[in-house]
XYZ file of C-alpha atoms in Angstrom:
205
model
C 0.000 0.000 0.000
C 0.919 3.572 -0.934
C 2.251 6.051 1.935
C -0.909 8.217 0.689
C -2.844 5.276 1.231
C -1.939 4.285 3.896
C -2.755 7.462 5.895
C -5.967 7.951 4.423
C -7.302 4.131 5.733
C -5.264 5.104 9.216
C -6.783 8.102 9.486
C -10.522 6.721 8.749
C -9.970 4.000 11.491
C -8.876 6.992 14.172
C -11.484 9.168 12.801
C -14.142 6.692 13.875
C -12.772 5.701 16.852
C -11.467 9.323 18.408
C -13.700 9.376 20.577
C -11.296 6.789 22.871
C -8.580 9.192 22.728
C -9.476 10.575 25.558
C -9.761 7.663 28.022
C -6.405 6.860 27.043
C -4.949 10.046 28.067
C -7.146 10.326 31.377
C -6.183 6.168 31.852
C -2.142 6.551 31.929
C -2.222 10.468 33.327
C -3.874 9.784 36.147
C -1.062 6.181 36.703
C 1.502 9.087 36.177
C 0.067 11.311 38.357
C -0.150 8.813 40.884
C 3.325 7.777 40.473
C 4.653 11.578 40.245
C 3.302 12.538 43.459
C 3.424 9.467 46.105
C 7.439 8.909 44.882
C 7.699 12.474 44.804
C 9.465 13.066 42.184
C 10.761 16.596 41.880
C 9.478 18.638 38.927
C 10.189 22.705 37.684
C 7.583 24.797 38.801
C 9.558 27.039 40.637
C 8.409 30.090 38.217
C 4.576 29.393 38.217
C 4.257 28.564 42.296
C 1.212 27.599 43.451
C -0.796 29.041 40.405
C 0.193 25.786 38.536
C -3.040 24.542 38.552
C -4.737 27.333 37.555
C -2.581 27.364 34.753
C -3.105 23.855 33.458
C -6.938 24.880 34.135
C -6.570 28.036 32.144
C -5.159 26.336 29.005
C -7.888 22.515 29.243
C -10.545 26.095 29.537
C -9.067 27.715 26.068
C -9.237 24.788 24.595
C -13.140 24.403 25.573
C -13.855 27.741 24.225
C -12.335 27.117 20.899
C -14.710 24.164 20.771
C -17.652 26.751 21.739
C -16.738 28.792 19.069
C -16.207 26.686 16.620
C -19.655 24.471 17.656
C -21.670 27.986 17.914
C -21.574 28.914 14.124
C -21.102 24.967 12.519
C -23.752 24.452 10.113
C -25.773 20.751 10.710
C -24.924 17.532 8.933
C -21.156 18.020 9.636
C -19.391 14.816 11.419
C -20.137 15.331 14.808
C -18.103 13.993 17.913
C -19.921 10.687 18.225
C -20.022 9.979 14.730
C -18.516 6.431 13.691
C -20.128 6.135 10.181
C -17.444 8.064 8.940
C -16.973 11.977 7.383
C -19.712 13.596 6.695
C -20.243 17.143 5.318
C -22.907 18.406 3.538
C -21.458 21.889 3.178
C -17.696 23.107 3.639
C -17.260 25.481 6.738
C -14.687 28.254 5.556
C -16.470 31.535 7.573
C -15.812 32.819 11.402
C -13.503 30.489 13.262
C -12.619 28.114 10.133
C -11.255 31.424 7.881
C -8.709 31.153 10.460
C -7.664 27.625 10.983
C -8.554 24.457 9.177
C -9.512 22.556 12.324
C -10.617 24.217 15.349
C -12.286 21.354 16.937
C -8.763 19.049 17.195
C -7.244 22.768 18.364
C -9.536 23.160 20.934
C -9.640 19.302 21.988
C -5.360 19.772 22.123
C -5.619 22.728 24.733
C -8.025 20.987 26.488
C -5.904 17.844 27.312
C -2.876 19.841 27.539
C -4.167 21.058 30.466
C -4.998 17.718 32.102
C -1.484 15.792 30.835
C 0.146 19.405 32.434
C -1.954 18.614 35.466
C 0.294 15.522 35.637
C 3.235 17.251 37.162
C 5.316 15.097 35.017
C 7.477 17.210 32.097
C 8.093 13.963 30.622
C 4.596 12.857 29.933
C 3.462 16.542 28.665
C 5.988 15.862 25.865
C 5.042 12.441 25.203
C 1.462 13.460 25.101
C 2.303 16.248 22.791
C 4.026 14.069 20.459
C 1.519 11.351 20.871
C -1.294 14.024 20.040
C 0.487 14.974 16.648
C 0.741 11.879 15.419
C -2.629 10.669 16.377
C -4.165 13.737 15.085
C -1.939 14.099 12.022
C -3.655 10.905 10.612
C -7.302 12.223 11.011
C -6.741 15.689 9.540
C -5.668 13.800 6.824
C -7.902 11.762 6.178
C -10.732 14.443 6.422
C -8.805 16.708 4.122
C -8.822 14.068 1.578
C -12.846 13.473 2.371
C -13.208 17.348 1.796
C -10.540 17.594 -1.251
C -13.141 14.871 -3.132
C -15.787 16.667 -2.788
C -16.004 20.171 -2.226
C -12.490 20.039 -5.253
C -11.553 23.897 -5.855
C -13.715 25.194 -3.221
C -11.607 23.675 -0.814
C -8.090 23.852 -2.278
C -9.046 27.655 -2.191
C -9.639 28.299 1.090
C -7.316 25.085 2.281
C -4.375 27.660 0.098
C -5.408 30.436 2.483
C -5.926 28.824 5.582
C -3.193 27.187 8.389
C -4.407 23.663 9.272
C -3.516 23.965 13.360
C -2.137 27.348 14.118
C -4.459 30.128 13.704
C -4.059 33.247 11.364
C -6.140 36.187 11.738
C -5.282 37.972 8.341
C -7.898 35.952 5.980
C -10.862 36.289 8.739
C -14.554 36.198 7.424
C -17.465 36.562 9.993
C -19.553 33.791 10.731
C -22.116 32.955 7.982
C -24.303 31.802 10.856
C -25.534 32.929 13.634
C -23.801 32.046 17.188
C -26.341 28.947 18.388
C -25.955 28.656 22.398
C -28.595 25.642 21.943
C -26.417 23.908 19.812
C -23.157 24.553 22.434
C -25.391 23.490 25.404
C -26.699 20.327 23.320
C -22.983 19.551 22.757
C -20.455 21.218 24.921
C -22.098 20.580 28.580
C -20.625 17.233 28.778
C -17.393 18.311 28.128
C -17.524 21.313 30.708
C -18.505 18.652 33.092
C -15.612 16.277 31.839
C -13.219 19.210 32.015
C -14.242 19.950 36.085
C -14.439 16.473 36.956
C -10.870 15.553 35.715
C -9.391 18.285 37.741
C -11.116 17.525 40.904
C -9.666 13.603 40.313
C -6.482 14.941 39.976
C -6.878 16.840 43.365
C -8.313 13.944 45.604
């Protein structure tokens, strides 16, 4: 099989199974965490103090609101977070949030479990996690891209030419073609706000 190829059917089977991404991170964090802190082993936060937490909070937060953004103004019959029958897109998002990055969602869900590996106290499993997240993630975007390349042809390679795929670029910005939908956030988002607040108050037992 092809390198190409090869990514594409990689990137379907994450796409349809991302939704256990998470569960691994939470999984071998919290055995880290556990490890970290009853061996105490010394880590460098001599510069952030006691705020460290707030910190890590601050960033898993960020990430959350990129996902309300980005969920707020997402026209329907897009693949969803749950969805395991594959891509789906009945209309290519290039306005608001997506005229400045090609995938907001994976941004946001990166800042969010930043946050919780950070909360981890362990340098070494930040990186790891950070690496880990790339690669993982690397393999869905493109095999999404190539769903939306298909389909949508110029129309996307235009706005795909003008657009960063992961770090955000304000110069191209278009507002929102549709209206900011808190229903659609609440409908979505609350179980990750939950998630988010639950995790840290693990991590603190």
């Amino acid at each position: 099989m092809a390198l190409q190829e090869e990514f594409k059917t990689q990137g379907d089977f994450l796409f349809t199974n991302r939704s256990y991404l998470p569960l691994i991170i939470l999984v071998i964090g919290l055995a880290v965490f556990i490890h970290t802190k009853y061996y105490q082993i010394e880590t460098q936060n001599i510069l952030l103090f006691g705020y460290f937490e707030f910190v890590c909070l601050g960033m898993s937060l960020l990430g959350l609101l990129i996902r309300i953004i980005t969920i707020g103004i997402t026209p329907k019959n897009t693949s969803g977070r749950n969805t395991t029958e594959g891509q789906i897109a009945e209309e290519l998002n290039v306005t608001g949030i997506y005229s400045t990055v090609r995938h907001p969602l994976y941004l946001g869900n990166f800042f969010m479990w930043l946050g919780v590996a950070m909360l981890t106290n362990n340098a070494w499993f930040t990186v790891s996690f950070i690496l880990f997240y790339m690669i993982y993630y690397e393999r869905i975007m493109y095999a999404e891209e190539s769903f939306l390349r298909e389909k949508f042809q110029d129309l996307y390679l235009n706005w795909a030419k003008n657009t960063p795929a992961f770090i955000p670029s304000f110069k191209n910005y278009n507002k929102a073609k549709y209206p900011f939908s808190f229903k659609k956030v609440l409908k979505k988002e609350k179980n990750g706000l939950a998630a988010v607040f639950l995790l840290f108050w693990l991590f603190n037992m």
